[in-house]
Short mmCIF file of N, CA and C in Angstrom, two decimals:
data_model
loop_
_atom_site.label_atom_id
_atom_site.label_comp_id
_atom_site.label_asym_id
_atom_site.label_seq_id
_atom_site.Cartn_x
_atom_site.Cartn_y
_atom_site.Cartn_z
N MET A 11 -1.41 12.49 2.51
CA MET A 11 -0.58 12.13 2.26
C MET A 11 -0.15 12.16 0.80
N CYS A 12 -1.25 11.08 0.47
CA CYS A 12 -1.57 11.26 -1.19
C CYS A 12 -2.65 12.39 -1.85
N LYS A 13 -2.74 13.12 -2.23
CA LYS A 13 -3.48 14.18 -3.30
C LYS A 13 -4.90 13.01 -3.96
N SER A 14 -5.81 13.22 -4.02
CA SER A 14 -7.27 12.57 -5.12
C SER A 14 -6.75 13.23 -6.45
N SER A 15 -5.58 14.29 -6.62
CA SER A 15 -5.57 14.97 -8.09
C SER A 15 -4.41 14.51 -8.41
N ASP A 16 -4.06 13.09 -7.76
CA ASP A 16 -2.54 12.56 -8.55
C ASP A 16 -2.46 12.21 -9.92
N ALA A 17 -1.42 12.30 -10.66
CA ALA A 17 -1.35 11.89 -12.13
C ALA A 17 -1.07 10.67 -12.10
N GLY A 18 -2.13 9.78 -12.83
CA GLY A 18 -1.96 8.24 -13.11
C GLY A 18 -2.43 8.03 -12.04
N GLY A 19 -2.52 8.37 -10.63
CA GLY A 19 -3.61 7.41 -9.76
C GLY A 19 -2.07 6.54 -9.19
N SER A 20 -1.23 7.16 -9.28
CA SER A 20 0.09 6.82 -8.69
C SER A 20 0.03 6.40 -6.76
N CYS A 21 -0.66 7.26 -6.40
CA CYS A 21 -1.07 7.42 -4.62
C CYS A 21 -1.82 6.21 -4.44
N GLN A 22 -2.53 5.70 -5.28
CA GLN A 22 -3.84 4.10 -5.13
C GLN A 22 -2.90 3.24 -5.42
N VAL A 23 -1.97 3.22 -6.36
CA VAL A 23 -0.79 1.93 -6.76
C VAL A 23 -0.31 1.85 -4.97
N LEU A 24 0.54 3.07 -4.65
CA LEU A 24 1.46 2.60 -3.61
C LEU A 24 0.25 2.64 -2.33
N SER A 25 -0.42 2.78 -2.24
CA SER A 25 -1.38 2.23 -0.95
C SER A 25 -1.62 1.15 -1.10
N HIS A 26 -2.31 0.65 -2.47
CA HIS A 26 -2.24 -0.86 -2.29
C HIS A 26 -1.03 -2.05 -2.08
N LEU A 27 0.03 -1.13 -2.30
CA LEU A 27 1.27 -2.13 -1.85
C LEU A 27 1.54 -1.75 -0.72
N SER A 28 1.68 -0.68 -0.16
CA SER A 28 1.88 -0.65 1.41
C SER A 28 1.41 -1.78 2.26
N LEU A 29 -0.62 -1.83 1.68
CA LEU A 29 -1.15 -2.50 2.29
C LEU A 29 -0.88 -3.97 2.04
N ALA A 30 -0.36 -4.42 1.16
CA ALA A 30 -0.20 -5.75 0.45
C ALA A 30 1.42 -6.27 1.53
N ILE A 31 2.38 -5.06 1.71
CA ILE A 31 3.06 -5.71 2.46
C ILE A 31 2.80 -5.55 3.85
N ASP A 32 2.07 -4.99 4.49
CA ASP A 32 1.63 -4.81 5.72
C ASP A 32 1.23 -6.43 5.77
N ARG A 33 0.27 -6.71 4.65
CA ARG A 33 -0.46 -8.20 5.20
C ARG A 33 0.34 -9.09 5.59
N TRP A 34 1.91 -8.97 4.27
CA TRP A 34 2.93 -9.99 4.24
C TRP A 34 3.44 -10.30 5.52
N ILE A 35 4.06 -8.83 6.16
CA ILE A 35 4.68 -8.74 7.51
C ILE A 35 3.79 -9.01 8.63
N ILE A 36 2.91 -9.14 8.88
CA ILE A 36 1.88 -9.88 9.43
C ILE A 36 2.13 -11.36 9.34
N TYR A 37 1.87 -11.76 8.29
CA TYR A 37 1.38 -13.47 7.83
C TYR A 37 2.84 -13.78 8.78
N LEU A 38 4.23 -13.79 7.80
CA LEU A 38 5.19 -13.90 8.63
C LEU A 38 5.55 -14.20 9.92
N TRP A 39 5.02 -12.79 10.51
CA TRP A 39 5.70 -12.35 12.10
C TRP A 39 4.73 -13.77 12.97
N LEU A 40 3.32 -13.69 12.10
CA LEU A 40 2.65 -14.91 12.97
C LEU A 40 3.16 -15.99 12.74
N SER A 41 3.75 -16.80 11.34
CA SER A 41 3.90 -18.45 11.09
C SER A 41 4.94 -18.22 12.12
#
């Protein structure tokens, strides 16, 4: 999906965002 040579490391930011969103969805779904 993401290449390690991505300029600015925007792929890392996107992956961290998706992880946070997944955790929020799980948290809201369980509550």
